[in-house]
Structure formats: C-alpha cells, structure tokens
PDB file of C-alpha atoms in Angstrom:
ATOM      1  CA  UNK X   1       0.000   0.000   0.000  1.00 65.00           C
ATOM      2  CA  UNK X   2       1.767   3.518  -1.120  1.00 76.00           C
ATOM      3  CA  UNK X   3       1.812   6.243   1.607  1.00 92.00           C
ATOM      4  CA  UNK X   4       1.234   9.568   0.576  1.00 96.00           C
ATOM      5  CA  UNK X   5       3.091  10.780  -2.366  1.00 97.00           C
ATOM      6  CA  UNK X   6       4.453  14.236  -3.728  1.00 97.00           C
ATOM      7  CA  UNK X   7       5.381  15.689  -7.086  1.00 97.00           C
ATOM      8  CA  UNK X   8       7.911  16.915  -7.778  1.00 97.00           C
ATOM      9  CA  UNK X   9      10.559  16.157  -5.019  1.00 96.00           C
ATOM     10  CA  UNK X  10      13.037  19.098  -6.149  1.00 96.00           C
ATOM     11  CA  UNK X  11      11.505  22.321  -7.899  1.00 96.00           C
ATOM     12  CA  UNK X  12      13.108  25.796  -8.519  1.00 98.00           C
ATOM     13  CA  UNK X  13      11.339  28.950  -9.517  1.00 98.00           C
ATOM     14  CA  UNK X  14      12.049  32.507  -9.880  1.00 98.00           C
ATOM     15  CA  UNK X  15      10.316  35.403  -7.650  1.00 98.00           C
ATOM     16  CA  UNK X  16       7.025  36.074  -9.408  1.00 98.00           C
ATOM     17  CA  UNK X  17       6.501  33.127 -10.952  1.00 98.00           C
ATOM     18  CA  UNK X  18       3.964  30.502 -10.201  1.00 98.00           C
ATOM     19  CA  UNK X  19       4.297  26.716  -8.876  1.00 98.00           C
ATOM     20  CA  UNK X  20       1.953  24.081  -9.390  1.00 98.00           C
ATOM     21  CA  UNK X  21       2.624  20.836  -6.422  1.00 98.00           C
ATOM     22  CA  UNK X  22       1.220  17.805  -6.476  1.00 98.00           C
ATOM     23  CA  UNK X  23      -0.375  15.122  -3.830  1.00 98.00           C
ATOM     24  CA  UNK X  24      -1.824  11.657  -3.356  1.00 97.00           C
ATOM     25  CA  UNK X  25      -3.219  10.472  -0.407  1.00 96.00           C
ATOM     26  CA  UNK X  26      -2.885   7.521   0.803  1.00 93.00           C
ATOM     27  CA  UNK X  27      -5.452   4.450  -0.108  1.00 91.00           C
ATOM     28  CA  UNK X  28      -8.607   5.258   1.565  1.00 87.00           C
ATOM     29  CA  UNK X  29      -7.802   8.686   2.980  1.00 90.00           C
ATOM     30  CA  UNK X  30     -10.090  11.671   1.991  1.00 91.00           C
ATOM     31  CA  UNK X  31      -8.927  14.590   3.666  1.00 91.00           C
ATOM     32  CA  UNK X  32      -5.708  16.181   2.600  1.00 94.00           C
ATOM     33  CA  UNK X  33      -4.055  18.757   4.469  1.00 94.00           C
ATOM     34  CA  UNK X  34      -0.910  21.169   3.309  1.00 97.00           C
ATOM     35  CA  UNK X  35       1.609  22.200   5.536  1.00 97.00           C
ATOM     36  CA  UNK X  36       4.705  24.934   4.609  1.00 97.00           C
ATOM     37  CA  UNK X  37       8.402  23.986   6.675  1.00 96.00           C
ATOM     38  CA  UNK X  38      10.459  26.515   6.677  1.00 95.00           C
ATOM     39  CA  UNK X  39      14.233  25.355   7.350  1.00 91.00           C
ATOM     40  CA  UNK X  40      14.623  25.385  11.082  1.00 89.00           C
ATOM     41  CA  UNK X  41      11.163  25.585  11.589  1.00 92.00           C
ATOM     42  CA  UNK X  42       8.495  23.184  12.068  1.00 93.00           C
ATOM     43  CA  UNK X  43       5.422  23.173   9.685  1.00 95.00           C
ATOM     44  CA  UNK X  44       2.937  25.707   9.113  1.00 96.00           C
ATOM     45  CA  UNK X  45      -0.125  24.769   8.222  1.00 95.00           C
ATOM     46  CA  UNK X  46      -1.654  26.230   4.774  1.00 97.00           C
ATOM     47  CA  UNK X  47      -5.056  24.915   4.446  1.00 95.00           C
ATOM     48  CA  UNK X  48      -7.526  21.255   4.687  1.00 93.00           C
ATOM     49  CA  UNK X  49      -9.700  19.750   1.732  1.00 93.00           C
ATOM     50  CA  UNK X  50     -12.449  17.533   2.286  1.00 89.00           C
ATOM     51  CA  UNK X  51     -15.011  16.801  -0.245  1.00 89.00           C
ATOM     52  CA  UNK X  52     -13.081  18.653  -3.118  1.00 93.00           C
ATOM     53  CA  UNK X  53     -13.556  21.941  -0.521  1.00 93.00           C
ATOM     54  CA  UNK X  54     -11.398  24.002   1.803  1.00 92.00           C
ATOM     55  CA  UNK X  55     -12.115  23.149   5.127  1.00 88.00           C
ATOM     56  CA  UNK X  56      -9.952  25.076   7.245  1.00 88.00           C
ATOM     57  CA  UNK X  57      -7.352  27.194   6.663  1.00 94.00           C
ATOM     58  CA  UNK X  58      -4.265  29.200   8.174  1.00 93.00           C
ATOM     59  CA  UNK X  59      -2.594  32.353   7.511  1.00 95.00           C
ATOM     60  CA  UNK X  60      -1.578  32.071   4.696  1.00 97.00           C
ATOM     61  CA  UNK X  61      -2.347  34.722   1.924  1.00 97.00           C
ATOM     62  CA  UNK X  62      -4.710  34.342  -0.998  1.00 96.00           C
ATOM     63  CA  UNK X  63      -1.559  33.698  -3.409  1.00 98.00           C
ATOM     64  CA  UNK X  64      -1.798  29.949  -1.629  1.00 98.00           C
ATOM     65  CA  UNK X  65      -4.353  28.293  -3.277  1.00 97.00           C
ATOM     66  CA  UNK X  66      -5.637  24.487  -4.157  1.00 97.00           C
ATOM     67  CA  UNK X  67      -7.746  21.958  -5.310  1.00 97.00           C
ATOM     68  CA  UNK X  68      -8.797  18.270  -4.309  1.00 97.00           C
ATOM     69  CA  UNK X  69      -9.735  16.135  -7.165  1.00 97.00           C
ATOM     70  CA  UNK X  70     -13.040  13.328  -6.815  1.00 96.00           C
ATOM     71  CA  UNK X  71     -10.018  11.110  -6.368  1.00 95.00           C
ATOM     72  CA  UNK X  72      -9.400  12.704  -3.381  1.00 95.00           C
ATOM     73  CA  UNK X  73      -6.022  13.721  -4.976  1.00 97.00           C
ATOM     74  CA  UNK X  74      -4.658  17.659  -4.124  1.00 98.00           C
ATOM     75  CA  UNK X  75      -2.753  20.361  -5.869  1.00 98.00           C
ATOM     76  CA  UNK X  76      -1.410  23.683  -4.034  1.00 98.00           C
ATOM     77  CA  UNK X  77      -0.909  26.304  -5.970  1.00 98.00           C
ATOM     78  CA  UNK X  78       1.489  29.493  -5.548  1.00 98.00           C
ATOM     79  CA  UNK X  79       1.254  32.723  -7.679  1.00 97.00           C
ATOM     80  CA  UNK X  80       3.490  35.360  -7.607  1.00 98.00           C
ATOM     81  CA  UNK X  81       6.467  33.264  -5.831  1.00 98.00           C
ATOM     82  CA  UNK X  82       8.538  35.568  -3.294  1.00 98.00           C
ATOM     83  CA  UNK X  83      12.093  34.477  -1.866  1.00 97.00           C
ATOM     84  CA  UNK X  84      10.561  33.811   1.258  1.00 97.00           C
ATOM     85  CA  UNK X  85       8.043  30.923   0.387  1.00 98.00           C
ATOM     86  CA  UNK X  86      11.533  28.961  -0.540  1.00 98.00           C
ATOM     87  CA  UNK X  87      10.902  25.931   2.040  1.00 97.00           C
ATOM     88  CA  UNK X  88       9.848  22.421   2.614  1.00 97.00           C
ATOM     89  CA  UNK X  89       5.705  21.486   1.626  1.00 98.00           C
ATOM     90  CA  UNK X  90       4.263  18.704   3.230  1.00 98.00           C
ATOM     91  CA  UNK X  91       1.319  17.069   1.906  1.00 97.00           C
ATOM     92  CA  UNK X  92      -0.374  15.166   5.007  1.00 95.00           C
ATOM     93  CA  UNK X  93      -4.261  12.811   4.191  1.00 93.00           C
ATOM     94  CA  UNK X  94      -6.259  11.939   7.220  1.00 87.00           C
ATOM     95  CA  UNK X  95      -8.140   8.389   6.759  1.00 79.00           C
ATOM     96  CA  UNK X  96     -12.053   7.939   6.289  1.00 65.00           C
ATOM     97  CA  UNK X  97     -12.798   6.606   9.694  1.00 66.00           C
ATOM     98  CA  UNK X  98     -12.992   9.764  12.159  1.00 63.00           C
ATOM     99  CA  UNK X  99     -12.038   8.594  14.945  1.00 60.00           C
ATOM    100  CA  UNK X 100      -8.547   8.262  14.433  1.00 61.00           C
ATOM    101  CA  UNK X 101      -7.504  11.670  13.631  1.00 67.00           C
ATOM    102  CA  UNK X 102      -4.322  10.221  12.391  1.00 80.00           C
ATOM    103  CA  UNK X 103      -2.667  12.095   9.853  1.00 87.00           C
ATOM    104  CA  UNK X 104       0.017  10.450   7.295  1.00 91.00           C
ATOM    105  CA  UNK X 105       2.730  12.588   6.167  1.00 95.00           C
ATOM    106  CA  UNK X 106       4.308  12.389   2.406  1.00 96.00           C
ATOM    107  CA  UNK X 107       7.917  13.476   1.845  1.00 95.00           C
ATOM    108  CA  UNK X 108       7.394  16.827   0.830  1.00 97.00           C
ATOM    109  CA  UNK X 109       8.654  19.096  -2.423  1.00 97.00           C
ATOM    110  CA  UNK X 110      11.185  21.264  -1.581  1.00 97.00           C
ATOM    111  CA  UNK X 111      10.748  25.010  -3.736  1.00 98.00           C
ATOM    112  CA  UNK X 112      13.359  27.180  -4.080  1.00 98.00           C
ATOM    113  CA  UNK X 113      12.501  30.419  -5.236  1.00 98.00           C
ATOM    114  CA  UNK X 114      15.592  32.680  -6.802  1.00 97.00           C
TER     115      UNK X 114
ATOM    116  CA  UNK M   1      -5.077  26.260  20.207  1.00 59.00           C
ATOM    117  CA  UNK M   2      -3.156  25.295  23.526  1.00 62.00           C
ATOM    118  CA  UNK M   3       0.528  26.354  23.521  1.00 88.00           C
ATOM    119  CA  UNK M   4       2.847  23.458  24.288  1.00 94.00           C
ATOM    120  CA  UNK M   5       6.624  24.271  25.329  1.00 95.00           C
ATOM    121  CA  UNK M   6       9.545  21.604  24.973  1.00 96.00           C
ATOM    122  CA  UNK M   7      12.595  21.776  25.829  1.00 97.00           C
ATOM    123  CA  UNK M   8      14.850  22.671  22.356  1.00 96.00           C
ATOM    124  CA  UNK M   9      17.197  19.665  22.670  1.00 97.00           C
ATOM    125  CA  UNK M  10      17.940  16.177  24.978  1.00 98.00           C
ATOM    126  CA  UNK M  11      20.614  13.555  24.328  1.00 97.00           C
ATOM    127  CA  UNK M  12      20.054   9.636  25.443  1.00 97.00           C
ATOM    128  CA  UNK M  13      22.563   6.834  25.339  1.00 97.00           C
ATOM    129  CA  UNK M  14      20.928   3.885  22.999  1.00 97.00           C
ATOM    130  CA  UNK M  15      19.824   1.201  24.484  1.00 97.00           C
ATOM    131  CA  UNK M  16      18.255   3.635  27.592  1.00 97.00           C
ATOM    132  CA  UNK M  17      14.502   4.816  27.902  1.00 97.00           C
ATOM    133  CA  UNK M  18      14.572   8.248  26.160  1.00 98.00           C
ATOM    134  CA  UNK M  19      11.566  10.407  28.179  1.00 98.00           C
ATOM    135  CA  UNK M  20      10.839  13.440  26.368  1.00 98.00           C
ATOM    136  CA  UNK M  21       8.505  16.140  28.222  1.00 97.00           C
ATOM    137  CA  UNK M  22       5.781  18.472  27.415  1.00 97.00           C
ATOM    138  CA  UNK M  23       4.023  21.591  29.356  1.00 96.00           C
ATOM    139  CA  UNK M  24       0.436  22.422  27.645  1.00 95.00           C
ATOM    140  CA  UNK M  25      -0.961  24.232  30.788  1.00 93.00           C
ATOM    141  CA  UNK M  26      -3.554  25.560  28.882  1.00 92.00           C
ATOM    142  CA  UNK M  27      -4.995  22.974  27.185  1.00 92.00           C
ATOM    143  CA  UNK M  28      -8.817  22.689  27.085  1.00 88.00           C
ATOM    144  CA  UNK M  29     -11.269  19.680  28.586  1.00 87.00           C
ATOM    145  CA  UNK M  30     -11.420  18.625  25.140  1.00 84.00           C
ATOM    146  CA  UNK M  31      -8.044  18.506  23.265  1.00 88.00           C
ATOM    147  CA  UNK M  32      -5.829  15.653  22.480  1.00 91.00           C
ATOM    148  CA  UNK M  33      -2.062  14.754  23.322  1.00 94.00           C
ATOM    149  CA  UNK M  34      -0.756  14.355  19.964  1.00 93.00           C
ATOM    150  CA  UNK M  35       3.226  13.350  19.589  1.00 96.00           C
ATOM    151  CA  UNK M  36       4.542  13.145  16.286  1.00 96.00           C
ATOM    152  CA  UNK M  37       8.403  13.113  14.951  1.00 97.00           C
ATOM    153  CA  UNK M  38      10.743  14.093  11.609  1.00 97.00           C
ATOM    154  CA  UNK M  39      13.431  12.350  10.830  1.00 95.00           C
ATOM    155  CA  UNK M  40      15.763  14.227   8.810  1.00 87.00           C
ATOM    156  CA  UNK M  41      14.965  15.395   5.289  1.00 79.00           C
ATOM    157  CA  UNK M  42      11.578  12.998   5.542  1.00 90.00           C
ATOM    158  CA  UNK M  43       7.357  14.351   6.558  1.00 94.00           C
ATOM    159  CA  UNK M  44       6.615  13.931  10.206  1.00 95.00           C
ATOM    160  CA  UNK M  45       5.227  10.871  11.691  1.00 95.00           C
ATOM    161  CA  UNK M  46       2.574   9.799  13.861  1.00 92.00           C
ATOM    162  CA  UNK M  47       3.426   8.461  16.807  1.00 95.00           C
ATOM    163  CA  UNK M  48       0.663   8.174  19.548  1.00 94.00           C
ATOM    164  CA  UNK M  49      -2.311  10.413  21.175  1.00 92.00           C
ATOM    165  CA  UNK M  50      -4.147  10.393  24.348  1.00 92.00           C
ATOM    166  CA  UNK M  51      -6.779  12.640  25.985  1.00 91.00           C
ATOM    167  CA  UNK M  52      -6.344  11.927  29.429  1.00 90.00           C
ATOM    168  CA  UNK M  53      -5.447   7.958  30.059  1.00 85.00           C
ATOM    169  CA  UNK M  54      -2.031   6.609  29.883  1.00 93.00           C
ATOM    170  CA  UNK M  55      -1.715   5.246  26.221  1.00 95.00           C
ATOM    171  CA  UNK M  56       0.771   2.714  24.793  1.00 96.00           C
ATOM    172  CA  UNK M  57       1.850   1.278  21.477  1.00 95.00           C
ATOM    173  CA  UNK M  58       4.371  -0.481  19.500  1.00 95.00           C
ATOM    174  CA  UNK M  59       6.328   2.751  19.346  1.00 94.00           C
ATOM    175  CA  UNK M  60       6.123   4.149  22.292  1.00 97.00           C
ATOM    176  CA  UNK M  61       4.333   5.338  25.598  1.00 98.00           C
ATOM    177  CA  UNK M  62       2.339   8.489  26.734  1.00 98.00           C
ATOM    178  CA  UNK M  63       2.145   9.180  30.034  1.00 97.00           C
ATOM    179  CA  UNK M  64      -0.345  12.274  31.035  1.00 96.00           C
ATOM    180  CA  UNK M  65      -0.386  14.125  34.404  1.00 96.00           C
ATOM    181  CA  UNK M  66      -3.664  13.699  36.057  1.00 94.00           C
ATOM    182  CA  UNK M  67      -4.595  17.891  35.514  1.00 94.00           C
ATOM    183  CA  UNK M  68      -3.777  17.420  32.132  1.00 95.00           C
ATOM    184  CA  UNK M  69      -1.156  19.875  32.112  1.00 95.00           C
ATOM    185  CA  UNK M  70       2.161  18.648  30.938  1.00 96.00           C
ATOM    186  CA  UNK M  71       2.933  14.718  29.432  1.00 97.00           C
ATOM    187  CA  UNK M  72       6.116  12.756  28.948  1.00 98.00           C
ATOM    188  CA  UNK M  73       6.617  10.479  25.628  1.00 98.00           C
ATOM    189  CA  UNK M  74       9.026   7.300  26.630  1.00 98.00           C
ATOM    190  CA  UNK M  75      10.961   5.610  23.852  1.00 98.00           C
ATOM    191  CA  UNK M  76      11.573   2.362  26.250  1.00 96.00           C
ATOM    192  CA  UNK M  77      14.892   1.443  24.316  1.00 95.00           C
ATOM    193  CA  UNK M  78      16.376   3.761  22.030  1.00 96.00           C
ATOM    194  CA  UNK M  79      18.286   3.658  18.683  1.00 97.00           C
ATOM    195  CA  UNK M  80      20.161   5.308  16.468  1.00 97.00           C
ATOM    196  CA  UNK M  81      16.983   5.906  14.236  1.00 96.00           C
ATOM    197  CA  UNK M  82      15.486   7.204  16.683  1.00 97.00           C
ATOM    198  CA  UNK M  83      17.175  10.473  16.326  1.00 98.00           C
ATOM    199  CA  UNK M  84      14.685  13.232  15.223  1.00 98.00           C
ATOM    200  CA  UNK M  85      12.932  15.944  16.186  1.00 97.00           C
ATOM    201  CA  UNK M  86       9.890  15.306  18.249  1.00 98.00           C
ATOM    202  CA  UNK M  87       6.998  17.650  17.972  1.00 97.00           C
ATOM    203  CA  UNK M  88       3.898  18.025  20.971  1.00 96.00           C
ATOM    204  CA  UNK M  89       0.777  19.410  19.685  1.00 94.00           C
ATOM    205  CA  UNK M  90      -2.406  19.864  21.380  1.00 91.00           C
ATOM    206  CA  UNK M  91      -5.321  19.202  19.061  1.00 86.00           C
ATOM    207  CA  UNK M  92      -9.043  19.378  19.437  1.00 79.00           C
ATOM    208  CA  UNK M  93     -10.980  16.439  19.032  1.00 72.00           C
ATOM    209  CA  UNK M  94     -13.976  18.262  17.235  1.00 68.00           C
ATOM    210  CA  UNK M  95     -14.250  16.561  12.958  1.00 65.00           C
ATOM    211  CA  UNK M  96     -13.747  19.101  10.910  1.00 66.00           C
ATOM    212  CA  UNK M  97     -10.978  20.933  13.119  1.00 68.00           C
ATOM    213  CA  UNK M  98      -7.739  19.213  12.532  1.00 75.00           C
ATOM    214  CA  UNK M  99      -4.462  21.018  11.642  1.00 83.00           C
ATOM    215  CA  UNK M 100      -1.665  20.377  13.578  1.00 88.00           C
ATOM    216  CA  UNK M 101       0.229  23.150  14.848  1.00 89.00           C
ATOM    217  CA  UNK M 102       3.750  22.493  15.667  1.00 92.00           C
ATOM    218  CA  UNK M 103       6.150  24.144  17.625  1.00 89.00           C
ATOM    219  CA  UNK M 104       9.848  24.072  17.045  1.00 89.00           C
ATOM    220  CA  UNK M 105      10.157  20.714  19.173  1.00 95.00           C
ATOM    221  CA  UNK M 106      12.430  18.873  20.884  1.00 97.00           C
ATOM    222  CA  UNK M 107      15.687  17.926  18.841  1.00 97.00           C
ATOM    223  CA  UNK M 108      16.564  13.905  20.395  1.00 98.00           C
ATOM    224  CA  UNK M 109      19.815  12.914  19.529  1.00 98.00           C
ATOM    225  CA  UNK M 110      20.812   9.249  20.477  1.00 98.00           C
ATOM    226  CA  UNK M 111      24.236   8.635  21.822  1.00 97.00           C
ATOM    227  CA  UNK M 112      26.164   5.253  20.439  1.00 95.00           C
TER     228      UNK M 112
END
C-alpha cells in the first residue's frame, strides 16, 4: 500500500513566478491537508480539503491556493512566488474513519525560489 | 489552540529509555495529546495520542499528568533511528478541526 506521495521532489522557480505541487493520499484517505516547513522551523499549516472543498485554513495569503480532485487527490498552488516561500511542503491525508484523527505525512517538495 | 513548550534539545545513550517532556498548561477539557516526529529530510510521523489515560503502542508510551497539564513520551529502548525531532501538539478532538500546529520541538539525539 503507497503512503502519501508528492510531485515533484526538487523544484526551482524565480520570484514572481507561479508553482503548481502535487499530492496523493494515501489508499482510503479523503482529507488532505498542506503544511509549509520553513528550514529550522516546524510546519505551518496552509489549508484542509475535504469533499473537493477548503475546510480550514491558516494564515496564509490568498496567493496559496488548491484543489482536491473526486479522487481525493490535491494540488497547491502558488502565484506570484517571493524568496521567502523557498521551504519544505508537506502534503499530510487523514483516513475515512474519524475517529482516528491520524494524519500520514508524504515526503514533501522542496521550492526554491531565486 | 493550547501552547505546548519543549525543551529545544535532549541527548540519550541507545539502548536507555529516552523520556521526552511536554508543558500544555492551557490545554482545554477537550483537546488531544498528539506526539509526532521528523526524521531528517523525511514528513513527520505519527506516533501516539491520548486525551487523558495513559496510552501505549508499539512505538512508544504516553504518560499524562492527572490535571492534564504537561505529558512525557518514553521511547523504552532507544536507537540510532530514533534520532529526530519530536513535535507536541495539542489538538481538538472536534471533525472538521484538525491542523496540527507544531512548535519548534524537541531535537533527540541518540548517543552510540
């Protein structure tokens, strides 16, 4: 059974651009949560989907946005890319049955923004 | 959210118990103990919860003050890959309301 996976594993941008990351829960999980790492730092998190919807989400500005596919798979999405959103992000999926409140980490895509 | 404070760094000798501690004075009547952990370069993972009962499992243990105010996660016997940072986080158990928010944790380095 795969865990959660992330594409790419490696990405660099330049400021202004936009960035386009990619997630897949793992098997029977429908909630996927995003989560920016800053080095040094532990992880912030950006914002929940559940039921192709944002749930819940932190303070992060409006250039953070995303998507969760009827597959349950996610995309964030960064516009305008500043030097400071260079960092580790973590795609986490919580399973169906809610009353484990587990949630399963994938490796994460490190962006570097130039 | 309840704050949680951990101290920045510990060191254990493998083979020991490894007993890593956690303040969350302020936690509410209905927010979990969550304890996860990042190994270098990798996503955090799970380790164990509780609400207010002791809680054990293959990974470790989770012991919980009886006011609900601080906790200590045990690693019975420690190794090498055990070295990671260790993150407490104090979650409410409401669906619907489940971001983690993580501190800077506790950075466990195990001694040879």
């Amino acid at each position: 059974d795969a865990g959660v996976t992330q594409s790419p594993t490696h990405l660099i941008k330049t400021r202004g651009q936009q960035v386009t990351l990619r997630c897949s829960p793992k098997s029977g999980h429908d909630t996927v949560s995003w989560y920016q790492q800053a080095l040094g730092q532990g992880p912030q998190f950006i914002f929940q989907y559940y039921e192709e919807e944002e749930r819940q989400r932190g303070n992060f500005p409006d250039r953070f946005s995303g998507h969760q596919f009827p597959n349950y798979s996610s995309e964030l999405n960064v516009n305008a890319l500043l030097l400071g959103d260079s960092a580790l992000y973590l795609c986490a999926s919580s399973p169906a049955d809610r009353f484990t409140y587990e949630q399963y980490f994938g490796p994460g895509t490190r962006l570097t923004v130039t | 959210d309840a704050k949680t404070t951990q101290p920045p760094s510990m060191d254990c000798a493998e083979g020991r118990a490894a007993n890593l501690p956690c303040n969350h004075s302020t936690i509410s009547g209905n927010e979990y103990v969550y304890w996860y952990r990042q190994i270098h370069s990798q996503g955090p993972q799970y380790i164990i919860h509780g609400l207010k009962n002791n809680e054990t499992n293959e990974m470790a243990s989770l012991i919980i003050t009886e006011d609900r105010k601080s906790s200590t996660l045990i690693l019975p016997h420690a190794t090498l890959r055990d070295t990671a940072v260790y993150y407490c986080i104090v979650r409410p158990s409401n669906f619907g309301n489940e971001k983690l928010t993580f501190g800077t944790g506790t950075r466990l380095t195990i001694i040879p």
